[in-house]
Amino acid sequence: MSPVKIAYIRPLDIRHGCIDMGHGAGGRAAAQLIEELFLAAFDNEFLRQGNDGAVFAPPALPPGARLVMATDGHVVSPLFFPGGDVGCLSVHGTVNDVAMSGATPLYLTASFILEEGYPLADLKRIVDSMAQASREAGVPIITGDTKVVERGKGDGVFISTTGLGVVAPGVDIAGSNARPGDVVLLSGTIGEHGVAVLSQRESLEFETTIESDTCALHTLVAAMLQAAPGGVRVLRDPTRGGLATTLNEVARQSRAGMMLQESAIPVLPEVDAACELLGLDPLYIANEGKLIAICAPEAADAVLAAMRDHPQGRAAARIGVVTEDAHHFVQMNTRFGGRRVVDWLSGEQLPRIC
Amino acid sequence: MKYIDEFRDGDIARKIGARLAEEVQPARQYSFMEFCGGHTHAISRYGIAEMLPPNVRMVHGPGCPVCVLPIGRIDLAIKLALEFGVIVCTYGDTMRVPASNSLSLVKAKARGGDIRMVYSAADALEIARQNPEREVVFFAIGFETTTPPTALAIRDAQRAQLKNFSVLCCHVLTPSAITHILESPEVRQYGTVPIDGFVGPAHVSIVIGSQPYEHFSDEYRKPVVIAGFEPLDVMQAVLMLVRQVNEGRAEVENEFSRVVSREGNLQAQALVSEIFELRTTFEWRGLGEVPYSALKIRPSYAQFDAECRFDLRYQPVADNKACECGAILRGVKKPTDCKIFGTVCTPENPVGSCMVSSEGACAAHYSYGRFRDIPVVVESI
C-alpha cells in the first residue's frame, strides 16, 4: 500500500458503504477501492508496484520442467456457506487445478465482477478470506482486475482466478494416463462442500453442522508424488459433478473403464443423511478439498500411506480399479450386492417428486 | 443411518436372494410390474435385477409422475409463462420434459419465461406472497403423495385471501392407472404383457392406504404387495409375490407395514376431498385418456384454478413417432426395444418423457443398467 495517505479523500466506508458504478469506472473511486480494500488485503511486492501487470523473473527451471496455467470462475450461491465463502474458494479452486497437474503453484491472478449495491462490508469479508487462503497456501495474488455491473446484472460477486505453477521433471500427470489394472485412490470423505452449500440455499434451509471441505491440496499432492516417484498417473479434484462425473471424465480420456466398490467410498454419516433427505446421491455432490489419484498398482500402497500421513488425506481409501472397457463405463459393486453403472451427472440432481 | 441402513443390508439381501432361488419354480416365468418409478429407480440403483432368479422379470409400470405428463399439459404451463407473463413454479424434473415446438420449461425459461423450480407447493405460495403484483401459478404434478401439499397450499391461499395464486392441477390417481393397465388388450386379451402381480406403491399408499388395491386382487386375481422404496423392501416384496403365485393366492399384502395402514392417512384424504374432485377423464402420456384418473379443483375454489382463471383449453399433442414411451409405460416394451434409446434419446437430450426423470424406465436403465446390454470384462480389486 502506498505509504503516503491520499489527502482530502475520506476513507472507504466499509461498514455502511456499498459498491456503486463509480467503483468500476476507472477513476478515483476505483483506485480507492483497489488501494484500501484489495491491496490492503493481498499486499505483496508485485501489487505494490501498481502496474497493469505483474512483472517477475521466470522461476529457475531445471531441464524437463514445465509451466502450468489454470483458470477458473467462481459463481457460488450463496456467497457465504458453512466452512467457507467465494473468496477462499476462488483461491483453493485454482491452486488445486494447478496442483492436479502435479505442479507446485507459484502465483495467482484475480478478476472481480461486482454488482452495484453489493455491501462493502461483505466484500471485505470475501477479500480477507481470499487473502488468508492465499497466505496459507503460500501462493500470492500478484495482479488482478475489478469491474462493476449494474444492479440486477450480477449475483453479488463473481471471482475468476488464474494460477501459474511448475511441474518438476519426470512428473507426468494427465487424465489420459490411466491403464487397466491401475488403482483408484480417494483422499477422503465426499460430499461435504455440496451439502454445506445446499444447506444455505433459499427454500432449502436445513440444520446441519456439515462444513465445506474447501482447502488447497498442493502439499498433499507433493507428499504423494514424493512417496512414489512416477507412480501417480492421474490426479483430479472431484468438484462440480462430484466423484462420479470426475471418474467418467478420466475413463473417457484414458479410453478405459473402472470398477468401484461402494463399501470402500468414505461418506460422513451426516452427508449421507442429508443426501437421503433430499433424494441426492453423494457420488454426484461437489467437493472442494478432495482428490482422486490413479496409481500404478505397485505404487498404490506407498501413495495411500503418504495420503494417510497428511492431514488432508487421513480418510484416504482405495476405492476401485481401472478396467479394460471399450465403452468406458464406470461401474460399481453396490454395498447391497448388485452392480450398476455410475454414469455422468445429467442436468442437475433433483429430489424425488412423490 | 438408523432406519435406512437396515433396509440396505447386503447380507440380508443375499439371504432373500437365496430364498427366492429356492422357491421359484424353474419351469415357470414370473412377471411382476413395479408400478412406482421409485421402485424402478431402486431396482436399477442397487442392481436388484441381477440378484433375482433369471425367470423373475420386473416390468416397469407407469408410476413416474413426470413420465405420464402429456405434452399438452406442459404446453399449458409454457403458455402461462410466455404469453400470460405469470411466474410458473414447479418441481425440478418437470422442467426438462419435452413439449411442443422443441420447447420445455427449461427452454421457455431461457426465452424469458419466469419459471422457477420449487421443492414444495408451500414454496410456490411463498413466492406469491412475495410478489403481490405478479400472478403466480403452481404447476402441480404427482400422484396421491403430492396432492395433499397442493391442497394445503390452496386452502392456505384461500385463508390468506391471496389474489395472485393459482394451481395448474395435473394430479393423477394410482388405482385408476392400474385398472387401465389390467383392462388393456395387451394384458387382458393378447397376453403380450404377462403380469402375475404388482409391487404396490410406497409413498402413495401411505396416503391412500392398502384398501384401494383390494379390488385388483378380488376382481382381476392379481396379487399386490405394497413395498417401501428401500432395496430390501423390493426384494422382500418380490419374494412375497412369488409365494402368492406359487400358492395360487391373489391378495393384498403389506410389506411396508411400518408406515402403511389399511385406511391410510384420513386427515390428508379429507383435505384432498375438500379441495379436489374427480375429472371424468384425463390424458396420460402412454396410456391415453383414462377415465376418472385425475383430480381437478372444486368449483368452490375456482379462483385458485389456473385453468379457470386464465381460461386455458387443453389441446392433446401426439408424441414423437420414433418414441416408444407409450409402450414402455404400459410395460409392453423394454427401453432397449426403442430404436432411439441411448442414441438419439439420452438423459442429456431426452426425446421421450421416460428419459427425463431418474425414475423413468429409460433413464433408470440408461444411467444404471446399460452395462447389461453390452457385456464387458471387469476385474475386482
XYZ file of C-alpha atoms in Angstrom:
735
model
C 0.000 0.000 0.000
C 1.159 3.486 -0.693
C 2.966 4.914 2.333
C 1.514 8.370 1.646
C -2.071 8.829 2.692
C -4.075 10.462 -0.077
C -5.229 13.704 1.463
C -8.717 15.140 1.245
C -10.304 11.784 0.390
C -12.471 10.181 3.025
C -11.592 6.537 3.509
C -13.992 3.921 2.198
C -16.955 3.448 4.494
C -16.587 -0.294 4.679
C -19.204 -0.664 7.407
C -22.065 1.074 5.655
C -20.947 1.602 2.069
C -21.733 -0.407 -0.988
C -20.396 -0.839 -4.487
C -21.531 1.782 -6.976
C -20.857 2.231 -10.675
C -18.046 4.658 -9.874
C -16.007 1.826 -8.344
C -15.773 0.304 -11.795
C -15.265 3.485 -13.794
C -11.500 3.537 -13.520
C -11.396 6.878 -11.723
C -10.555 7.911 -8.218
C -13.244 5.773 -6.597
C -11.923 2.685 -8.373
C -8.367 3.460 -7.314
C -9.521 3.959 -3.750
C -11.387 0.640 -3.719
C -8.332 -1.154 -5.048
C -5.957 0.505 -2.660
C -7.989 0.379 0.531
C -9.611 -2.999 0.046
C -7.716 -5.249 -2.343
C -4.139 -4.016 -1.857
C -4.598 -3.784 1.871
C -5.645 -7.429 1.993
C -3.389 -9.045 -0.617
C -0.340 -6.820 -0.058
C 2.802 -8.047 -1.828
C 5.718 -6.576 -3.769
C 4.092 -7.090 -7.184
C 0.811 -5.415 -6.305
C 2.630 -2.569 -4.599
C 4.161 -1.620 -7.952
C 0.670 -0.587 -9.044
C 1.167 -1.563 -12.679
C -1.362 -3.149 -15.004
C 0.535 -6.414 -14.945
C 2.934 -8.141 -12.569
C 6.486 -8.287 -13.847
C 8.511 -11.155 -12.427
C 11.548 -13.204 -13.326
C 10.717 -16.720 -14.514
C 11.472 -19.325 -11.881
C 14.742 -21.169 -12.353
C 13.527 -24.292 -14.136
C 15.610 -27.436 -14.356
C 15.673 -29.217 -17.732
C 12.448 -31.078 -18.305
C 10.388 -28.871 -16.001
C 7.234 -27.289 -17.436
C 4.874 -24.458 -16.581
C 1.181 -24.995 -15.862
C -1.516 -22.363 -16.105
C -5.111 -22.908 -14.972
C -8.062 -20.565 -14.719
C -11.405 -20.872 -13.010
C -14.526 -18.749 -12.488
C -16.329 -18.857 -9.144
C -20.056 -18.145 -9.082
C -21.225 -19.954 -5.972
C -24.605 -19.174 -4.440
C -24.844 -18.302 -1.612
C -21.525 -16.453 -1.381
C -21.048 -17.445 2.269
C -21.583 -21.018 3.412
C -20.552 -23.130 6.407
C -16.786 -23.596 6.278
C -16.036 -21.026 3.593
C -17.055 -18.388 1.076
C -16.467 -17.498 -2.548
C -13.179 -15.811 -1.580
C -11.265 -18.764 -0.164
C -12.964 -20.994 -2.739
C -11.531 -18.904 -5.578
C -8.007 -19.413 -4.226
C -8.376 -23.107 -3.370
C -10.085 -23.940 -6.637
C -7.319 -22.608 -8.833
C -4.444 -23.733 -6.603
C -5.965 -27.213 -6.831
C -6.372 -27.034 -10.599
C -2.670 -26.256 -10.868
C -1.785 -28.943 -8.310
C -3.777 -31.592 -10.214
C -1.153 -31.356 -12.938
C 1.370 -32.423 -10.317
C 2.650 -28.836 -10.170
C 3.823 -26.530 -7.425
C 1.637 -23.410 -7.656
C 3.573 -20.101 -7.717
C 1.258 -17.165 -8.404
C -2.407 -16.276 -8.767
C -4.297 -13.505 -10.527
C -7.806 -12.421 -9.540
C -10.580 -10.747 -11.507
C -13.634 -9.412 -9.684
C -17.023 -8.669 -11.213
C -19.021 -6.801 -8.589
C -22.709 -5.943 -8.654
C -23.785 -2.383 -7.995
C -25.203 -2.181 -4.484
C -23.144 -5.014 -3.021
C -22.195 -4.133 0.582
C -18.538 -3.233 1.060
C -18.533 -4.994 4.424
C -19.405 -8.307 2.755
C -16.876 -7.683 0.016
C -14.215 -7.082 2.661
C -15.078 -10.400 4.328
C -14.644 -12.136 0.992
C -11.383 -10.373 0.161
C -9.948 -11.023 3.630
C -10.860 -14.687 3.344
C -9.185 -14.810 -0.040
C -6.072 -13.137 1.321
C -5.886 -15.582 4.199
C -6.319 -18.575 1.876
C -3.608 -17.233 -0.402
C -1.195 -16.681 2.501
C -1.879 -20.117 3.965
C -1.287 -21.738 0.585
C 1.869 -19.678 0.056
C 0.613 -18.572 -3.360
C 0.370 -14.767 -3.669
C -2.196 -12.908 -5.798
C 0.068 -10.741 -7.898
C -2.268 -8.947 -10.284
C -5.970 -8.503 -10.839
C -8.901 -6.549 -12.180
C -12.176 -5.100 -10.939
C -15.344 -4.409 -12.886
C -18.769 -3.291 -11.709
C -22.049 -4.298 -13.374
C -25.432 -2.644 -12.826
C -27.714 -3.875 -10.108
C -29.544 -6.985 -11.264
C -26.896 -7.909 -13.820
C -24.696 -9.896 -11.470
C -25.103 -12.074 -8.441
C -23.181 -10.021 -5.893
C -19.629 -11.098 -6.595
C -18.077 -13.215 -9.336
C -14.377 -14.025 -8.981
C -12.121 -15.506 -11.632
C -8.640 -16.599 -10.676
C -5.750 -17.823 -12.775
C -2.836 -19.774 -11.376
C 0.685 -20.409 -12.588
C 2.775 -23.372 -11.427
C 5.753 -25.549 -12.210
C 5.804 -29.273 -12.865
C 9.041 -30.925 -11.835
C 10.975 -33.017 -14.363
C 9.793 -36.631 -14.540
C 6.290 -35.886 -13.282
C 3.735 -36.916 -15.871
C 0.159 -36.460 -14.651
C -2.726 -36.420 -17.120
C -6.308 -37.618 -17.347
C -5.363 -39.864 -20.241
C -2.736 -41.829 -18.284
C -4.936 -44.405 -16.508
C -4.264 -48.006 -17.558
C -6.179 -51.226 -16.851
C -5.070 -52.633 -13.522
C -4.291 -49.213 -12.012
C -5.679 -48.444 -8.584
C -8.167 -45.623 -7.868
C -7.498 -43.779 -4.604
C -9.692 -41.127 -2.962
C -8.261 -38.671 -0.404
C -11.242 -38.615 1.979
C -14.963 -38.356 2.564
C -17.095 -36.963 -0.249
C -19.972 -34.521 -0.476
C -19.325 -32.054 2.370
C -18.925 -28.948 0.203
C -22.035 -29.527 -1.877
C -24.195 -30.309 1.144
C -22.834 -27.290 3.069
C -23.754 -25.002 0.151
C -27.144 -26.669 -0.380
C -27.984 -26.259 3.295
C -27.837 -22.473 2.835
C -29.871 -22.276 -0.343
C -33.042 -20.280 -0.244
C -36.081 -22.511 0.310
C -33.912 -25.460 1.241
C -32.563 -24.488 4.631
C -31.985 -27.383 6.935
C -29.986 -27.502 10.096
C -26.614 -29.089 9.693
C -23.151 -28.991 11.173
C -21.580 -30.022 7.866
C -18.876 -27.618 6.739
C -17.370 -27.269 3.288
C -14.116 -29.166 2.849
C -12.601 -26.343 0.777
C -8.815 -26.314 1.060
C -5.652 -26.166 -1.026
C -4.339 -29.630 -1.865
C -0.888 -28.885 -3.294
C 1.063 -30.042 -0.229
C -0.857 -33.331 -0.227
C -0.026 -33.748 -3.908
C 3.662 -33.034 -3.214
C 3.723 -35.702 -0.497
C 2.083 -38.253 -2.817
C 4.472 -37.578 -5.673
C 7.429 -37.870 -3.334
C 6.185 -41.183 -1.902
C 6.169 -42.950 -5.267
C 8.062 -41.088 -7.988
C 6.458 -41.882 -11.331
C 3.754 -43.977 -9.676
C 0.922 -41.434 -9.775
C -0.606 -41.295 -13.252
C -3.784 -39.216 -12.840
C -4.821 -36.561 -10.317
C -8.206 -34.835 -10.342
C -10.250 -32.916 -7.794
C -13.882 -34.043 -7.978
C -15.578 -30.644 -7.836
C -18.782 -29.988 -9.812
C -20.440 -33.243 -10.820
C -18.751 -34.993 -7.897
C -16.743 -38.180 -7.814
C -18.930 -39.904 -10.419
C -18.501 -37.291 -13.128
C -14.760 -36.909 -12.479
C -14.163 -40.639 -12.828
C -16.206 -40.712 -16.032
C -14.077 -37.892 -17.437
C -10.896 -39.814 -16.654
C -12.326 -43.072 -18.026
C -13.158 -41.355 -21.301
C -9.806 -39.562 -21.546
C -7.940 -42.801 -20.842
C -10.234 -44.952 -23.008
C -10.691 -47.354 -20.111
C -13.389 -48.419 -17.658
C -13.483 -48.516 -13.876
C -14.917 -50.844 -11.280
C -15.606 -49.256 -7.891
C -16.563 -50.776 -4.555
C -19.349 -48.758 -2.963
C -18.465 -50.000 0.519
C -14.948 -48.519 0.162
C -16.074 -44.979 -0.665
C -15.996 -42.871 2.515
C -19.046 -40.694 3.209
C -19.749 -38.913 6.506
C -22.979 -40.185 8.115
C -24.370 -36.629 8.247
C -23.710 -36.133 4.498
C -25.337 -39.476 3.825
C -28.348 -38.435 5.911
C -28.687 -35.036 4.190
C -28.477 -36.656 0.755
C -31.059 -39.214 1.796
C -33.386 -36.467 2.953
C -33.029 -34.563 -0.322
C -33.036 -37.612 -2.600
C -29.479 -36.952 -3.811
C -26.547 -39.278 -4.414
C -23.276 -38.333 -2.633
C -21.350 -39.592 -5.667
C -22.599 -36.554 -7.605
C -22.190 -33.919 -4.895
C -19.429 -31.304 -5.329
C -16.233 -31.361 -3.284
C -13.589 -28.624 -2.949
C -10.932 -30.267 -0.805
C -10.661 -33.828 -2.100
C -8.734 -35.503 -4.868
C -8.693 -38.774 -6.687
C -5.413 -40.361 -7.701
C -4.931 -43.174 -10.150
C -1.723 -45.012 -9.473
C 0.311 -47.843 -10.879
C -0.597 -50.973 -8.874
C 2.898 -51.290 -7.408
C 2.828 -47.664 -6.216
C -0.646 -47.678 -4.680
C 0.324 -48.747 -1.150
C 3.068 -46.138 -0.839
C 0.845 -43.364 -2.219
C -2.045 -44.360 0.056
C 0.272 -44.390 3.092
C 1.571 -40.915 2.186
C -2.004 -39.653 1.849
C -2.996 -41.037 5.229
C 0.066 -39.386 6.810
C -1.064 -35.984 5.541
C -3.776 -34.020 7.396
C -5.859 -33.737 4.210
C -5.689 -37.439 3.451
C -6.387 -39.073 6.825
C -9.512 -40.832 5.487
C -7.942 -41.783 2.149
C -9.164 -45.053 0.681
C -8.619 -47.440 -2.198
C -11.978 -47.330 -3.947
C -11.569 -49.235 -7.203
C -9.536 -50.328 -10.181
C -9.196 -49.268 -13.787
C -10.543 -51.887 -16.195
C -10.325 -52.588 -19.859
C -13.632 -51.464 -21.317
C -14.244 -50.180 -24.824
C -17.411 -48.422 -23.595
C -15.586 -46.532 -20.820
C -18.210 -47.473 -18.253
C -17.577 -46.590 -14.631
C -19.302 -49.396 -12.761
C -19.799 -50.120 -9.098
C -20.406 -53.178 -6.982
C -23.102 -51.872 -4.663
C -22.983 -52.350 -0.922
C -26.270 -54.144 -1.383
C -24.693 -56.837 -3.544
C -25.734 -55.735 -7.025
C -23.879 -53.982 -9.805
C -24.666 -50.708 -11.555
C -23.266 -48.103 -13.874
C -22.063 -44.898 -12.221
C -22.966 -42.528 -15.004
C -22.142 -38.913 -15.780
C -24.242 -36.368 -13.976
C -27.063 -35.445 -16.307
C -28.533 -31.993 -15.744
C -28.967 -31.191 -12.096
C -29.555 -33.732 -9.360
C -33.141 -33.329 -8.284
C -35.133 -34.577 -5.338
C -37.864 -37.153 -5.875
C -41.278 -35.685 -6.620
C -43.519 -38.174 -4.863
C -28.248 -44.262 9.342
C -30.829 -45.697 11.661
C -33.956 -46.850 9.825
C -32.160 -46.658 6.466
C -29.085 -48.903 6.649
C -31.189 -51.754 7.980
C -33.041 -51.762 4.678
C -29.878 -51.791 2.577
C -28.089 -54.677 4.269
C -26.305 -56.737 1.638
C -26.149 -59.875 3.817
C -29.911 -59.940 4.255
C -30.328 -59.240 0.532
C -28.230 -62.282 -0.317
C -30.320 -64.407 2.063
C -33.552 -63.244 0.423
C -31.944 -63.869 -2.973
C -31.078 -67.420 -1.931
C -34.600 -67.991 -0.649
C -36.055 -66.708 -3.896
C -33.812 -69.056 -5.860
C -35.091 -71.960 -3.753
C -38.747 -71.047 -4.026
C -39.179 -70.100 -7.684
C -40.390 -72.978 -9.788
C -37.794 -73.433 -12.533
C -40.324 -74.229 -15.258
C -42.322 -71.091 -14.587
C -41.844 -67.462 -15.639
C -42.759 -64.756 -13.138
C -43.524 -61.214 -14.313
C -44.215 -58.522 -11.755
C -44.956 -54.894 -12.505
C -43.471 -52.347 -10.152
C -45.940 -49.505 -10.512
C -43.838 -46.745 -8.940
C -40.859 -45.041 -10.528
C -39.328 -45.074 -7.052
C -39.164 -48.872 -7.228
C -37.781 -48.725 -10.780
C -35.073 -46.387 -9.501
C -34.231 -48.643 -6.535
C -34.069 -51.753 -8.738
C -31.601 -50.002 -11.048
C -29.584 -48.102 -8.467
C -28.922 -51.083 -6.210
C -28.547 -53.606 -9.021
C -31.512 -55.675 -7.786
C -32.388 -57.150 -11.211
C -29.109 -59.070 -11.144
C -29.899 -60.537 -7.752
C -33.225 -62.038 -8.848
C -33.533 -65.515 -10.389
C -33.441 -65.373 -14.209
C -37.083 -66.416 -14.512
C -38.296 -63.469 -12.426
C -38.806 -60.434 -14.628
C -39.642 -56.959 -13.410
C -41.871 -54.918 -15.727
C -41.653 -51.169 -15.271
C -45.036 -49.535 -14.832
C -46.354 -46.015 -15.385
C -45.780 -44.738 -11.861
C -43.455 -41.839 -12.597
C -45.374 -38.550 -12.418
C -43.053 -36.840 -14.902
C -43.267 -39.675 -17.419
C -47.054 -39.738 -17.580
C -47.432 -35.985 -18.034
C -48.701 -35.404 -21.594
C -47.123 -32.790 -23.848
C -50.319 -30.713 -23.950
C -50.177 -30.113 -20.208
C -46.598 -28.819 -20.346
C -47.623 -26.619 -23.274
C -50.235 -25.030 -20.997
C -47.607 -24.215 -18.372
C -45.309 -22.741 -21.027
C -48.198 -20.670 -22.376
C -48.818 -19.285 -18.901
C -45.195 -18.213 -18.617
C -44.592 -16.872 -22.120
C -47.995 -15.485 -23.114
C -49.610 -14.540 -19.811
C -46.344 -13.473 -18.139
C -47.048 -15.331 -14.924
C -44.465 -16.800 -12.580
C -44.723 -20.568 -13.091
C -43.411 -22.659 -10.191
C -42.900 -26.388 -10.482
C -40.888 -29.389 -9.294
C -37.437 -29.730 -10.843
C -37.885 -32.811 -13.018
C -40.866 -31.246 -14.766
C -38.601 -28.531 -16.148
C -36.883 -30.827 -18.638
C -39.849 -32.699 -20.136
C -40.012 -32.109 -23.906
C -43.030 -30.072 -25.033
C -44.306 -28.807 -28.411
C -42.152 -26.733 -30.775
C -38.922 -28.194 -29.344
C -39.630 -26.390 -26.095
C -39.537 -27.470 -22.468
C -39.954 -25.374 -19.344
C -36.161 -25.014 -19.159
C -36.034 -23.739 -22.736
C -39.039 -21.471 -22.146
C -37.155 -20.045 -19.157
C -34.191 -19.279 -21.400
C -36.600 -17.439 -23.714
C -37.591 -15.132 -20.894
C -40.362 -17.036 -19.111
C -40.292 -16.559 -15.345
C -40.209 -20.243 -14.452
C -38.935 -21.265 -11.054
C -38.054 -24.639 -9.580
C -39.548 -25.212 -6.146
C -39.277 -28.046 -3.666
C -42.856 -27.827 -2.401
C -46.239 -26.275 -3.060
C -45.665 -24.149 0.035
C -42.602 -22.586 -1.647
C -44.788 -21.551 -4.588
C -47.258 -19.983 -2.168
C -44.418 -18.053 -0.546
C -43.335 -16.728 -3.957
C -46.916 -15.500 -4.476
C -46.810 -13.728 -1.117
C -43.508 -12.068 -2.025
C -44.738 -10.943 -5.468
C -48.226 -9.497 -4.852
C -48.101 -7.583 -8.161
C -47.497 -10.761 -10.208
C -49.673 -13.789 -10.969
C -48.090 -16.975 -9.620
C -49.142 -20.430 -10.842
C -48.029 -23.681 -9.249
C -47.790 -26.356 -11.943
C -48.852 -29.254 -9.717
C -47.995 -32.781 -10.794
C -47.717 -36.095 -8.996
C -49.690 -38.985 -7.614
C -51.582 -39.128 -4.318
C -48.379 -38.316 -2.401
C -48.027 -34.749 -3.635
C -51.739 -33.988 -3.729
C -52.242 -33.169 -0.023
C -49.474 -30.500 -0.017
C -51.102 -28.873 -3.068
C -54.485 -28.989 -1.318
C -52.930 -27.397 1.745
C -51.408 -24.596 -0.345
C -54.804 -23.855 -1.909
C -56.530 -23.857 1.464
C -53.844 -21.576 2.936
C -54.131 -19.252 -0.073
C -57.853 -19.013 0.485
C -57.493 -18.363 4.204
C -54.905 -15.661 3.484
C -57.178 -14.304 0.728
C -54.303 -14.322 -1.739
C -55.422 -12.843 -5.028
C -52.449 -13.790 -7.189
C -52.016 -17.543 -6.597
C -53.472 -20.421 -8.581
C -52.692 -24.037 -9.417
C -52.483 -25.801 -12.772
C -53.649 -29.115 -11.412
C -52.276 -32.271 -13.059
C -52.536 -34.619 -10.106
C -53.254 -38.196 -11.135
C -54.546 -41.275 -9.337
C -52.815 -44.615 -8.963
C -55.692 -47.111 -8.739
C -57.272 -45.869 -11.990
C -53.981 -46.310 -13.823
C -53.564 -49.864 -12.543
C -57.127 -50.684 -13.600
C -56.403 -49.200 -17.006
C -53.362 -51.417 -17.437
C -55.253 -54.520 -16.339
C -58.045 -53.649 -18.772
C -55.638 -53.025 -21.645
C -55.874 -55.511 -24.523
C -52.185 -56.382 -24.207
C -52.709 -57.667 -20.698
C -56.295 -58.886 -20.795
C -56.672 -60.379 -24.262
C -53.422 -60.767 -26.100
C -51.295 -61.832 -23.185
C -48.319 -59.974 -24.619
C -47.697 -58.445 -21.220
C -47.975 -61.187 -18.677
C -48.415 -59.579 -15.285
C -48.502 -62.039 -12.395
C -48.685 -59.362 -9.733
C -47.841 -55.846 -8.673
C -45.313 -54.291 -6.365
C -47.680 -51.685 -4.938
C -46.703 -48.033 -4.449
C -44.840 -46.928 -1.340
C -45.428 -43.262 -0.604
C -48.783 -43.222 -2.387
C -50.038 -45.974 -0.112
C -49.097 -44.020 2.998
C -51.801 -41.561 1.936
C -54.465 -43.842 0.437
C -53.792 -46.998 2.469
C -53.837 -50.569 1.202
C -57.604 -50.860 0.884
C -57.896 -49.408 -2.674
C -55.818 -52.308 -4.051
C -58.154 -54.986 -2.724
C -60.230 -54.506 -5.865
C -57.340 -55.762 -8.038
C -56.805 -58.908 -6.074
C -60.557 -59.647 -5.982
C -61.605 -58.575 -9.476
C -58.531 -59.375 -11.521
C -56.983 -62.118 -9.355
C -53.652 -60.308 -9.246
C -51.561 -60.316 -6.089
C -50.391 -56.920 -4.840
C -47.583 -56.441 -2.330
C -47.176 -52.856 -1.137
C -43.482 -52.194 -0.625
C -41.185 -49.409 0.521
C -38.568 -47.877 -1.767
C -35.572 -49.386 0.019
C -33.885 -52.256 -1.827
C -34.652 -54.858 0.853
C -38.315 -53.806 0.699
C -38.313 -54.570 -3.019
C -36.532 -57.929 -2.618
C -38.913 -58.951 0.157
C -41.935 -57.874 -1.916
C -40.775 -59.993 -4.841
C -40.401 -62.989 -2.518
C -43.923 -62.408 -1.166
C -45.297 -62.162 -4.721
C -43.527 -65.382 -5.762
C -45.078 -67.153 -2.776
C -48.560 -65.880 -3.633
C -48.176 -67.055 -7.229
C -46.830 -70.451 -6.128
C -49.714 -70.909 -3.703
C -52.333 -69.654 -6.162
C -53.276 -66.762 -3.905
C -54.183 -63.245 -5.046
C -54.209 -60.991 -2.004
C -53.145 -57.546 -0.982
C -50.185 -57.899 1.336
C -48.418 -55.063 3.043
C -44.639 -55.338 3.207
C -44.471 -51.620 4.100
C -46.451 -52.041 7.304
C -44.058 -49.761 9.190
C -45.892 -46.800 7.643
C -48.823 -48.041 5.546
C -52.149 -48.918 7.138
C -55.298 -50.269 5.501
C -57.073 -46.907 5.827
C -54.159 -44.593 5.064
C -53.925 -41.006 6.217
C -57.542 -39.994 6.792
C -56.697 -36.385 7.563
C -54.870 -35.998 4.243
C -57.691 -37.735 2.390
C -60.246 -35.351 3.935
C -58.196 -32.322 2.933
C -57.812 -33.592 -0.641
C -61.503 -34.280 -0.891
C -62.327 -30.781 0.395
C -60.283 -29.104 -2.356
C -60.411 -31.544 -5.291
C -62.919 -33.604 -7.231
C -62.541 -36.295 -9.902
C -62.050 -35.383 -13.533
C -64.236 -37.500 -15.776
C -61.239 -38.156 -17.965
C -57.557 -37.154 -18.192
C -54.941 -37.847 -20.799
C -51.873 -39.760 -19.593
C -48.768 -39.974 -21.679
C -48.557 -43.514 -22.929
C -51.945 -44.583 -21.634
C -54.156 -42.096 -23.483
C -57.430 -40.900 -21.971
C -58.030 -42.671 -18.666
C -61.481 -42.198 -17.105
C -61.669 -40.857 -13.560
C -57.887 -40.932 -13.242
C -57.067 -37.386 -12.181
C -58.209 -34.544 -9.982
C -59.408 -31.030 -10.625
C -60.024 -28.174 -8.266
C -63.606 -27.946 -6.953
C -65.717 -25.020 -8.257
C -65.814 -23.512 -4.766
C -62.053 -22.938 -5.099
C -62.205 -21.894 -8.777
C -60.299 -18.661 -8.155
C -57.269 -20.845 -7.395
C -57.710 -22.965 -10.501
C -55.355 -21.706 -13.238
C -57.404 -23.436 -15.925
C -60.450 -21.293 -14.983
C -58.538 -18.164 -14.122
C -56.709 -17.991 -17.461
C -59.397 -19.763 -19.481
C -56.983 -22.478 -20.588
C -58.105 -25.090 -23.106
C -56.297 -28.417 -23.157
C -55.024 -29.448 -26.574
C -53.712 -33.017 -26.928
C -50.371 -33.309 -28.742
C -49.055 -36.528 -30.278
C -45.743 -37.931 -29.061
C -42.720 -38.108 -31.330
C -43.351 -41.013 -33.713
C -39.999 -42.642 -33.093
C -40.522 -42.607 -29.327
C -41.759 -45.788 -27.643
C -42.500 -44.197 -24.267
C -46.165 -45.143 -24.515
C -45.483 -48.845 -24.961
C -42.739 -48.728 -22.314
C -45.075 -47.095 -19.794
C -47.640 -49.845 -20.365
C -44.974 -52.495 -19.895
C -45.388 -53.677 -23.495
C -41.820 -52.804 -24.448
C -38.478 -52.502 -22.681
C -36.323 -49.363 -23.036
C -33.888 -51.247 -25.268
C -36.751 -52.101 -27.650
C -36.916 -48.428 -28.609
C -34.845 -47.608 -31.676
C -33.779 -44.218 -30.385
C -32.889 -45.386 -26.850
C -29.342 -44.351 -25.977
C -28.660 -42.910 -29.416
C -30.966 -40.020 -30.273
C -32.682 -40.160 -26.886
C -30.354 -39.767 -23.907
C -30.658 -38.083 -20.497
C -28.897 -35.026 -21.957
C -31.264 -34.877 -24.911
C -34.479 -36.650 -23.925
C -36.958 -37.196 -26.743
C -39.462 -39.023 -24.594
C -40.576 -38.486 -21.033
C -39.221 -41.868 -19.805
C -35.715 -40.499 -20.358
C -36.276 -37.340 -18.314
C -36.844 -38.286 -14.712
C -34.357 -40.518 -12.941
C -37.405 -42.602 -12.069
C -38.347 -43.107 -15.696
C -37.724 -46.615 -17.041
C -35.409 -45.436 -19.823
C -33.364 -43.041 -17.684
C -33.003 -45.658 -14.941
C -31.817 -48.302 -17.378
C -29.539 -45.875 -19.234
C -27.981 -44.434 -16.081
C -27.569 -47.572 -14.023
C -28.085 -50.721 -16.023
C -26.879 -50.341 -19.587
C -23.764 -52.411 -18.904
C -26.122 -55.381 -19.100
C -26.738 -54.698 -22.789
C -23.032 -54.813 -23.538
C -21.100 -57.496 -21.714
C -17.741 -56.184 -20.544
C -14.858 -57.814 -18.728
C -14.499 -56.482 -15.214
C -11.983 -57.174 -12.532
C -12.439 -56.805 -8.813
C -9.971 -55.052 -6.557
